[in-house]
XYZ file of C-alpha atoms in Angstrom:
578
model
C -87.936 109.856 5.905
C -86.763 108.447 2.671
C -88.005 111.172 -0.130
C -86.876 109.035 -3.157
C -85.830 105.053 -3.410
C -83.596 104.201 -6.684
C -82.920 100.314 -7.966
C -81.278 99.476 -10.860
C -80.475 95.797 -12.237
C -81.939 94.097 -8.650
C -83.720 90.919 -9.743
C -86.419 91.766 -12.635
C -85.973 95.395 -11.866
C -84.011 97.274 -15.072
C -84.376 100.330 -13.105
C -86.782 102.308 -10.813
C -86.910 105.419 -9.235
C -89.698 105.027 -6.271
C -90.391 108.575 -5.086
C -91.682 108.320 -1.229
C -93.732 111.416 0.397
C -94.579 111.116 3.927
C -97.390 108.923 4.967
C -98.428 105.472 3.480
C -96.981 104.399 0.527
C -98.125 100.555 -0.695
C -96.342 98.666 -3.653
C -98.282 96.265 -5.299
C -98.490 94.128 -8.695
C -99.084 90.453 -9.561
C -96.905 87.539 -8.398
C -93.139 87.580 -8.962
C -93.358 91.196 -10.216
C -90.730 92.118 -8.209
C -92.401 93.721 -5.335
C -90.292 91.932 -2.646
C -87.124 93.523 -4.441
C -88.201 96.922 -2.796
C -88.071 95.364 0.615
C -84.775 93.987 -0.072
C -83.060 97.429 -1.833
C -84.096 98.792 1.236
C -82.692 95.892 3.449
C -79.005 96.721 1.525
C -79.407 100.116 2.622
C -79.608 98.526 6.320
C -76.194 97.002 5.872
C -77.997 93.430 4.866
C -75.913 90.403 3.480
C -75.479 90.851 -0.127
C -76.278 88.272 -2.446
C -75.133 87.708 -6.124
C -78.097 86.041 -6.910
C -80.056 89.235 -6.662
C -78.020 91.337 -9.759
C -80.310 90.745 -12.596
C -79.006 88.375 -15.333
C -76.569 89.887 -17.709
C -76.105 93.045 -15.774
C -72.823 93.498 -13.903
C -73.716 94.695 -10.553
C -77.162 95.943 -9.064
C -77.796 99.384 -6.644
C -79.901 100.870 -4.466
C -80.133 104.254 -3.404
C -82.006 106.368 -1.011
C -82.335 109.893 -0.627
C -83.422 110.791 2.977
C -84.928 114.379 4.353
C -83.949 114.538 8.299
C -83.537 116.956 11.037
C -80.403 118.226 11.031
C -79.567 117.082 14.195
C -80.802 113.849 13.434
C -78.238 110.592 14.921
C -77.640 109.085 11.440
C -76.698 113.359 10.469
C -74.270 113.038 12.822
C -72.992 109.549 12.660
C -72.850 110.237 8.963
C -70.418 113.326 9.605
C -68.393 111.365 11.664
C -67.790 108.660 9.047
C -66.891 111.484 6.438
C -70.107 111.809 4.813
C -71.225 115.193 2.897
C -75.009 116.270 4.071
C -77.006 118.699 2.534
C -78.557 121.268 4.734
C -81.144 123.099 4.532
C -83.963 125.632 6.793
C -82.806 123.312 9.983
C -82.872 120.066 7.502
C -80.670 117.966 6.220
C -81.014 115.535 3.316
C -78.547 112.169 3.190
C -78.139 110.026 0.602
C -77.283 106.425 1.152
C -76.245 103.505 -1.591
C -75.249 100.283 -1.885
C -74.166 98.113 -5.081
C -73.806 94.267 -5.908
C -71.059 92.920 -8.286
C -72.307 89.688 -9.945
C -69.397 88.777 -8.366
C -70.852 89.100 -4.971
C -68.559 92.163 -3.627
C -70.065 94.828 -2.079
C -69.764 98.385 -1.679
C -71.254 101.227 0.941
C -71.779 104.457 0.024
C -72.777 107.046 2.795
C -73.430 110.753 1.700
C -71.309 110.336 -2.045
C -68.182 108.604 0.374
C -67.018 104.746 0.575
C -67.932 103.624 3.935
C -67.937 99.929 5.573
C -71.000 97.793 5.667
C -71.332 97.839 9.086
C -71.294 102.087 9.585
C -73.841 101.763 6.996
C -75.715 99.024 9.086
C -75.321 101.675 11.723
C -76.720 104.934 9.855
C -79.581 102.591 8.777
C -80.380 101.598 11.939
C -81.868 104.831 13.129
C -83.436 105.342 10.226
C -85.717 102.379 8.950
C -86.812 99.529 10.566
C -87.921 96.478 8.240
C -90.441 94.224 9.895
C -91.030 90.857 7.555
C -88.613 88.280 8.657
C -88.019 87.087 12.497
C -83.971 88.369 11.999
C -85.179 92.079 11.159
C -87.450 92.439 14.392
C -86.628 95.727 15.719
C -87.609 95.161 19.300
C -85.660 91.528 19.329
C -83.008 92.553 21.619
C -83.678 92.931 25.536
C -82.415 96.248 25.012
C -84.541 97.486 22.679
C -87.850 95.936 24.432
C -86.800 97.826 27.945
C -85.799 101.252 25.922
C -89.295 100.380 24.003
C -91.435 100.051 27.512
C -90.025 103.292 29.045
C -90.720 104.928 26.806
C -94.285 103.845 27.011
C -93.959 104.491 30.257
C -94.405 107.987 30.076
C -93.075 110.457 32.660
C -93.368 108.160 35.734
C -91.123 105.758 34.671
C -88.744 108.244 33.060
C -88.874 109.412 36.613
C -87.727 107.205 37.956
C -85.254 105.587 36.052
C -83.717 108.948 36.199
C -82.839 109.113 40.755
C -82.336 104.724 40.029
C -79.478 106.017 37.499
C -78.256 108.663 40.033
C -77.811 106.551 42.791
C -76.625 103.752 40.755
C -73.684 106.170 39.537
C -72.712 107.126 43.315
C -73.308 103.055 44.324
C -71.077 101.737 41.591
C -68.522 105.043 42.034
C -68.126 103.878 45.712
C -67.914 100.296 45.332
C -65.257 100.802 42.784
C -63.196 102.473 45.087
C -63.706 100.714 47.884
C -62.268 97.401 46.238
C -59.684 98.888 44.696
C -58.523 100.212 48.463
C -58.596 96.888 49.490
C -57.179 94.595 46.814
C -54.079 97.332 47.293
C -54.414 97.366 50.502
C -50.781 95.520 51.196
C -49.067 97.509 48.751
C -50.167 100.408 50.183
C -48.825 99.663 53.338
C -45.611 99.069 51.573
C -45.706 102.352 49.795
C -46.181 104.170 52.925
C -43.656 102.575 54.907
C -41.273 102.970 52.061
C -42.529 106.524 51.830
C -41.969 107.018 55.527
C -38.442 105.975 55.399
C -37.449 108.506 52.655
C -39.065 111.874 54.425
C -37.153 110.594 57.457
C -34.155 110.167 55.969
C -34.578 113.336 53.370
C -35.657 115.191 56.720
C -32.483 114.093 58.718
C -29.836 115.888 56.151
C -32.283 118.760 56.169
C -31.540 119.861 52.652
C -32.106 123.641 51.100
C -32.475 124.743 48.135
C -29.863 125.586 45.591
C -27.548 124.610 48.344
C -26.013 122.213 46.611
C -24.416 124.363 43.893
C -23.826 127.046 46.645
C -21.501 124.100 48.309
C -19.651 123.071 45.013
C -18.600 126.969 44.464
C -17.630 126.986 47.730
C -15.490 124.005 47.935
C -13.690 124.397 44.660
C -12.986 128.210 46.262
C -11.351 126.369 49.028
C -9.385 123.888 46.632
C -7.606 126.113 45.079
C -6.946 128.784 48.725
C -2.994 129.359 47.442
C -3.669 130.098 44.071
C -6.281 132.574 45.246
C -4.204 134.132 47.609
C -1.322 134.533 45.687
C -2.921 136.351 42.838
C -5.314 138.508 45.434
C -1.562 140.054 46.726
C -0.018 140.123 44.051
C -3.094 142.312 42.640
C -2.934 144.575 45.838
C 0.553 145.291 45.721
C -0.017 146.449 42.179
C -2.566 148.893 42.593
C -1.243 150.177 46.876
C 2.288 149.123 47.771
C 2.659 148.490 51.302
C 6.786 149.084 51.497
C 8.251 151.626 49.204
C 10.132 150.014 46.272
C 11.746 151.273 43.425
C 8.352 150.778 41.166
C 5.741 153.195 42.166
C 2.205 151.236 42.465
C -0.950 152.524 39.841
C -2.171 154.265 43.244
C 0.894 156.882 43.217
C 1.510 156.935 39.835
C -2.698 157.877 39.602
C -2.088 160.519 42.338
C 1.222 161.915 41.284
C -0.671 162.476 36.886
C -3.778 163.996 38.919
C -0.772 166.880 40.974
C 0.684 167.601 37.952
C -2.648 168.127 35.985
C -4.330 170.404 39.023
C -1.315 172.505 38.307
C -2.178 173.699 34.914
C -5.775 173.418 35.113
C -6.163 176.888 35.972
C -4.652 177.658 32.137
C -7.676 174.982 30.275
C -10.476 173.706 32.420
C -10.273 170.415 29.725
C -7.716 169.570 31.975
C -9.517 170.623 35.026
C -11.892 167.842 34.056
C -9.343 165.438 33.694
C -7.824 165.884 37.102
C -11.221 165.152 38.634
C -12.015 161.883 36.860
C -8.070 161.148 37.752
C -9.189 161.622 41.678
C -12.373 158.988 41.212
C -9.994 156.283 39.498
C -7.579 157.378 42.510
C -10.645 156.427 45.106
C -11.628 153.469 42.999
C -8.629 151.912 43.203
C -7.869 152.798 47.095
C -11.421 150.740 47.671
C -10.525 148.209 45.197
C -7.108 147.137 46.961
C -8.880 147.427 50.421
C -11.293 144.875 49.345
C -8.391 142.673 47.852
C -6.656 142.987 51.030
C -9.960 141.951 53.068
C -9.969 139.111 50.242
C -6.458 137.651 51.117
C -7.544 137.681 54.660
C -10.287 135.820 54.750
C -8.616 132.778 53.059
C -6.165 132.572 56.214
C -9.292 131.741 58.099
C -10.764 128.843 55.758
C -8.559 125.842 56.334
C -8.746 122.211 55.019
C -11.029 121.530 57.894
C -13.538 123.862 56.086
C -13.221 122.026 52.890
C -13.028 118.677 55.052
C -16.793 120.049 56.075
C -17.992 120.862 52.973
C -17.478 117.539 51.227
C -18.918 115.589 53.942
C -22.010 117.524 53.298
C -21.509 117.382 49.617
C -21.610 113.631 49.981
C -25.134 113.563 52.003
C -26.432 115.990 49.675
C -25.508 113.733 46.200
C -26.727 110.267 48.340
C -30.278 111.878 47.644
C -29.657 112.871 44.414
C -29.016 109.552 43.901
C -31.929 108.397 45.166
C -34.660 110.672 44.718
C -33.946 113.047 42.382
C -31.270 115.423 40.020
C -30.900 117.792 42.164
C -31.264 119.152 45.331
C -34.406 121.869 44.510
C -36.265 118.485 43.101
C -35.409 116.107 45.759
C -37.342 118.996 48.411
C -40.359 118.959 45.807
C -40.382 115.289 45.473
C -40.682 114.922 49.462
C -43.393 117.594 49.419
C -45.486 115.455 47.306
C -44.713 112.485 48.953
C -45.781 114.142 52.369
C -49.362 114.502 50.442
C -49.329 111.387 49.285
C -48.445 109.593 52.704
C -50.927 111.464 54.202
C -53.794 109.781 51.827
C -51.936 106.176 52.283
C -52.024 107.022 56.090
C -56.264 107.882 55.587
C -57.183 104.547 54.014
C -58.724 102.968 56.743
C -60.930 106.107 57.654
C -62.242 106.462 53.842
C -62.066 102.501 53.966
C -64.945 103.137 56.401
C -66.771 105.986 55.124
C -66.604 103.894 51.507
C -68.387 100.870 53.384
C -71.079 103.139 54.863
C -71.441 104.512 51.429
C -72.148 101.746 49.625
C -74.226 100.433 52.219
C -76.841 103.418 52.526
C -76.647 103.623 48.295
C -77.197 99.873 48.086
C -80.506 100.042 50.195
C -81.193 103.115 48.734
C -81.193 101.665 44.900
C -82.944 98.567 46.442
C -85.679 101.139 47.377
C -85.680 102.475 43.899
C -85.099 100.084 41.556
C -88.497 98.117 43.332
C -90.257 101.710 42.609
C -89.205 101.367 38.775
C -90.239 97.974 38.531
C -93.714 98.516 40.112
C -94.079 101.446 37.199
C -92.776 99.475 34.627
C -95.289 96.783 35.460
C -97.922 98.974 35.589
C -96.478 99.774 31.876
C -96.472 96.828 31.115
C -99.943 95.569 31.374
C -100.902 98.761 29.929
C -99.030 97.887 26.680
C -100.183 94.308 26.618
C -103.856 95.128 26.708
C -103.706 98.050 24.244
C -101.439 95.511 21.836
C -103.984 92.851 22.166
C -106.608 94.918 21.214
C -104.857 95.403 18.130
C -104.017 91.976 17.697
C -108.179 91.167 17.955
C -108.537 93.881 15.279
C -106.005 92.272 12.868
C -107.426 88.738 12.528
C -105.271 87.406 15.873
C -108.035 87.445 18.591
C -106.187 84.735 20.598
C -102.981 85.867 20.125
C -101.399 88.318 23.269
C -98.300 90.177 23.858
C -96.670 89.026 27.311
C -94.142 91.371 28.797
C -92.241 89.753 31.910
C -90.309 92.277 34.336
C -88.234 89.860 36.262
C -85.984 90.433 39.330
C -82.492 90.238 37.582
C -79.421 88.822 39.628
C -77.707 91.702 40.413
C -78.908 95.642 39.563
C -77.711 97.075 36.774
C -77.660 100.360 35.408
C -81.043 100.328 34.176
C -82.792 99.021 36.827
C -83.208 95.972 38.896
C -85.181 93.847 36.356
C -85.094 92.035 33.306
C -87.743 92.654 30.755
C -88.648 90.232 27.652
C -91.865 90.870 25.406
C -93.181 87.287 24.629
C -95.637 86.095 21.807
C -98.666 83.725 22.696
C -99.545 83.332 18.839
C -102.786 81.464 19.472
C -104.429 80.144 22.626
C -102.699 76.921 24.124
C -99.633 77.832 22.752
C -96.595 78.148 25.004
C -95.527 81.875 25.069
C -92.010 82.412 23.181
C -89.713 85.432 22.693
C -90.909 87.841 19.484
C -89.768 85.963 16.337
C -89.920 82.359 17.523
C -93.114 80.239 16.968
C -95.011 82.701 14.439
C -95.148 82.909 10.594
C -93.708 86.073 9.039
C -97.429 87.031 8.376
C -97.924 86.859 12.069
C -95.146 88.273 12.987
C -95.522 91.268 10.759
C -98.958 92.104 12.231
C -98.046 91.808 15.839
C -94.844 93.872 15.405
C -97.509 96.434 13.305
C -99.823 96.072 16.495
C -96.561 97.111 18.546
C -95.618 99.902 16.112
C -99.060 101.843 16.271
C -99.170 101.375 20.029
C -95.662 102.753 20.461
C -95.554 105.323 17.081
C -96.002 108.121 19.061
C -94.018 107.716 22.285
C -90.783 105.676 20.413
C -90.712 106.544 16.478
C -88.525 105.550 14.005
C -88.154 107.415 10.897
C -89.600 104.931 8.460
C -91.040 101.977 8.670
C -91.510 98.739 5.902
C -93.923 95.632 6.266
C -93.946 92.965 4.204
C -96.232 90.003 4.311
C -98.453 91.954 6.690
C -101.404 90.866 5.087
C -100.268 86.958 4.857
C -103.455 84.739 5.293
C -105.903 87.496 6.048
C -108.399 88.832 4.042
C -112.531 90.838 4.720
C -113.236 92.807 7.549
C -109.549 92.099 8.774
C -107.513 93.189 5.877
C -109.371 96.196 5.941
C -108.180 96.765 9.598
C -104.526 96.330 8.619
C -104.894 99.034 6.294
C -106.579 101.077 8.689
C -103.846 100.573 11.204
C -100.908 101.051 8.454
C -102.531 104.769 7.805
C -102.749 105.350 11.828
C -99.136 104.728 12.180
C -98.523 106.672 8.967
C -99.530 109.549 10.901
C -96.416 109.419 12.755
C -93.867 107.861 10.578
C -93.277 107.123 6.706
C -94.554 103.490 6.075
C -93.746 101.266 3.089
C -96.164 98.521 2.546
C -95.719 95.840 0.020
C -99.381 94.435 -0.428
C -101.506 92.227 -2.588
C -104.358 93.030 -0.532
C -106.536 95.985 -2.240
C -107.842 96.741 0.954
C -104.667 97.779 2.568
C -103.978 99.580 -0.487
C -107.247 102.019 -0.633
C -105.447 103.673 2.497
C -102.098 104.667 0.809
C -100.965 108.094 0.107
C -99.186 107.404 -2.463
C -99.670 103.421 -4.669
C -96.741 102.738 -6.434
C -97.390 99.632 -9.233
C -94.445 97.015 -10.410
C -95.184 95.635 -13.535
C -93.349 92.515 -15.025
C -92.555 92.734 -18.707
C -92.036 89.795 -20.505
C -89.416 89.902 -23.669
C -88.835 86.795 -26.276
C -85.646 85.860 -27.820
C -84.439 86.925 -31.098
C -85.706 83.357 -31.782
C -88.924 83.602 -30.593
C -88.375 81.577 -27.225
C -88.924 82.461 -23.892
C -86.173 80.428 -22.882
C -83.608 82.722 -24.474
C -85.483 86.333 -23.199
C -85.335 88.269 -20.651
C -87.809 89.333 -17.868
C -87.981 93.287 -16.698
C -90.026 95.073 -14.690
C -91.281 98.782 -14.386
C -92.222 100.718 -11.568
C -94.848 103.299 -11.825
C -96.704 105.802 -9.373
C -100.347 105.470 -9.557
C -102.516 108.531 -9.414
C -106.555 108.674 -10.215
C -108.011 106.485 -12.581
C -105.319 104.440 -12.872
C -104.918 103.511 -8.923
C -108.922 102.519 -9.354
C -107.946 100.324 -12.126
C -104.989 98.794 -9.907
C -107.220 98.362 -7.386
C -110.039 96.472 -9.415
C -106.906 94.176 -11.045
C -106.286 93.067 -7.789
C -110.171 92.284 -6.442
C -110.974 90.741 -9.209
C -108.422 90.447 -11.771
C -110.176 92.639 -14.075
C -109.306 95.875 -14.025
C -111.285 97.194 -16.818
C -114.377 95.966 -15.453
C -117.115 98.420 -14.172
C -118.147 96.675 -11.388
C -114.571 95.878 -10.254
C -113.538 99.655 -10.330
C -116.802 100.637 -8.599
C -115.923 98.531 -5.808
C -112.588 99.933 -5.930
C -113.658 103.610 -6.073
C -115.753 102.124 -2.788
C -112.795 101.340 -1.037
C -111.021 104.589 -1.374
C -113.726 106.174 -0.275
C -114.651 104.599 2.838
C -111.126 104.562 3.563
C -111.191 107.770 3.807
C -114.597 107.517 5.990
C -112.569 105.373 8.255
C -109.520 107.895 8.874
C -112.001 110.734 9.689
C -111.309 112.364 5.966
């Protein structure tokens, strides 16, 4: 709820700070006071069109301000976050503070939490937070969506219900058909994927490739290039290390054997030596093995010929046309045919899940049908409900012939909420043709059927706070007593802002809040070169009895005039049970 309003410079207002408990709060005073200039600080708040001509003369811009108490895990608390704004939390509240100025100029700025924010995020914040009902273009409930979310609610549980397994099976419906069309718009590419596919695992599967083989083949056919080379330095290594003809240079394997003899001879005199001898007989074996493998080296190149390396290129060459093709190497090439095995194999299935798709969206279709009938029977049921306990209303606030007509048509095709289409339509007086909310009444009307709608829906679809302005156009008695009534019924729900001239609807406030216009003459004297102000007061006691006789008779310092009013505060409270 809004816990304090602020104004300063809009129209005749210097400045005001309009505190706002919960409840009923009414703003009165006499005509062209400023009173309206409440409704529209609040309406810049809501993101509304600024307007120049609003910033009172001579000032340079005019604000409005609003400090709000919510739950801290209230939409606007969060949409607020989002958009950057500091909140103030506190004991599972939080408290948001939203502003708006007006450069004569006509720029505008948005303020949300103490940060810059567009218009239209504060339009959004807003939104959740008060609804203004005065003017056909601020009807909350204008939108189709808003009178459908507005009637389930009403609803109750049934409806909820069922909106819930409509929504369910509207998901799996929509889920299949989706599919299902996209499987058969691509049907012909599909067919052309998997016969391209097809053609690549065959030909992949032909050369039968494995992995790492074809680095394994490179090593091996550069071995085989260069066969001489290899063999040449593999003999000439074993003849160094074990001669196979005695020449005049001993090889390291004698001249190893014949240092270990002579060492074994003295090692008897310093085992040192003894030790040396030993390691001398290791090397000796090491380098026996080493030129037998050598040896066994040299050999085995006599048996690999060019038509070896004639071999291995050919295979080389099969092995880098699918590297070409498929991938960079050979390891990829085998994962990029396992996944295109997979993915053949769901190409391959389309006509079976083209199948079980069509039953599916069959059974769900008739299914939803099924449904979505169910829903509209409830919201029917709903709906009658609402239009009788809204007429009532409407009788009780000086509109006995007027009615509130809620059609739940078939719609064309079913949509995610259902398989109707729902429009709340006026019938302002009997014989008139019945039009959509906002069309065909005057904003007095209009605010008293969309207050008849309010207290009917306050406590299954509640907004935060709620203004009305010209409520109490044209009405007057036994009727404008009822408005007030029915202003304090839905204040038991929400915070309402009422601006009234009717001292009926204001014996049932909470708290009266009183604009006073001050009139101040030029330095000459003239009107013509002063200024017009107004204050803003909150009215407590005596002086809300005085208000209230000012505005039955004009005389508030009469006796009579505040007896009545003293009268009407008290069998206001009669009325709400107090």
């Amino acid at each position: 709820m809004i816990d304090e309003l602020r104004i300063r410079d809009l129209g005749v207002i210097t400045e005001a700070n309009l505190p706002l408990g919960p409840g009923l709060s009414v703003v009165t005073g006499e005509t062209g006071a400023g009173k309206t200039m409440v409704v529209t600080a609040v309406g810049l708040l809501l993101g509304a069109r600024s307007d120049a001509g609003a910033v009172r003369s001579g000032a340079k811009r005019a604000t409005a301000e609003a400090s709000l108490v919510l739950p801290a895990d209230h939409a606007a608390v969060l949409r607020s976050r989002e958009a950057g704004a500091e909140v103030d939390e506190f004991d599972g509240g939080a408290e948001l503070v939203l502003a708006r100025s007006v450069g004569a100029d006509g720029r505008s700025k948005a303020y949300i939490g103490g940060r810059t924010a567009p218009v239209g995020v504060l339009a959004e914040v807003g939104g959740t937070l008060v609804v203004i009902h005065g003017q056909s273009e601020q009807i909350r409930l204008k939108s189709t969506n808003a009178q459908r979310e507005a009637l389930d609610k009403f609803g109750g549980e049934k409806v909820r219900t069922s909106l819930a397994a409509y929504q369910e099976c509207f998901g799996q419906w929509r889920l299949a058909l989706k599919e299902l069309e996209q499987l058969r718009a691509d049907a012909r590419e599909r067919v052309r994927e998997a016969e391209s596919l097809e053609a690549s695992l065959e030909e992949i599967a032909a050369i039968d490739p494995h992995p790492g083989e074809d680095e394994n083949l490179k090593a091996e056919a550069v071995k085989l290039a260069n066969v001489e080379e290899l063999r040449i330095a593999a003999d000439a290594a074993h003849a160094v290390l074990a001669a196979e003809d005695f020449t005049e240079q001993a090889d390291a394997s004698t001249l190893i054997d014949s240092a270990k003899r002579t060492l074994e001879h003295v090692s008897e005199h310093d085992e040192a030596l003894g030790a040396l001898a030993a390691r001398l007989t290791e090397l000796g074996i090491m380098l026996n093995d080493t030129a037998g493998e050598l040896a066994s080296y040299s050999a085995s190149l006599d048996s690999e010929g060019p038509e070896r390396l004639a071999e291995l290129e050919s295979r080389r060459a099969d092995l880098a046309k699918l590297v070409r093709k498929y991938a960079p190497s050979i390891d990829e090439v085998i994962e990029w045919a396992e996944r295109s095995r997979v993915r053949l194999y769901e190409l391959q299935d389309d006509s079976a899940r083209i199948s079980e798709l069509e039953e599916l969206v069959q059974t769900s279709a008739a299914q939803l049908q099924v449904l979505g009938l169910e829903l509209g029977d409830r919201r029917r049921t709903a709906a009658m409900d609402l239009s009788q306990r809204v007429g009532a209303e409407l009788a009780a606030l000086a509109m006995p012939d007027a009615s509130l007509e809620i059609e739940v048509e078939a719609a064309s095709d079913p949509g995610p909420y259902g398989l109707d289409e729902i429009a709340f339509l006026l019938r302002p007086h009997a014989g008139a043709p019945a039009r959509p909310l906002g069309k065909g009444a005057s904003g007095g009307e209009l605010s008293r059927v969309m207050l008849a709608i309010e207290v009917v829906l306050a406590e299954v679809d509640p907004v935060p706070t709620f203004v009305f302005d010209e409520v109490d156009a044209g009405v007057g008695g036994r009727a404008a007593v009822e408005i007030g009534r029915r202003l304090a019924m839905l204040a038991q729900h929400v915070q309402v802002l009422v601006v009234t001239h009717l001292p009926q609807v204001a014996a049932f406030a909470n708290q009266h809040i009183r604009v006073t216009k001050n009139s101040v003459r030029g330095e000459d004297g003239s009107a013509v070169t002063g200024f017009t102000s107004s204050d803003v007061s909150l009215l407590e006691g005596p002086e809300r009895v005085k208000e209230l006789a000012r505005m039955l008779a004009g005389q508030e310092d009469s006796g009579s005039a505040q007896a009545h009013a003293q009268e009407l505060l008290d069998d206001a409270k009669v009325l709400l049970g107090g």
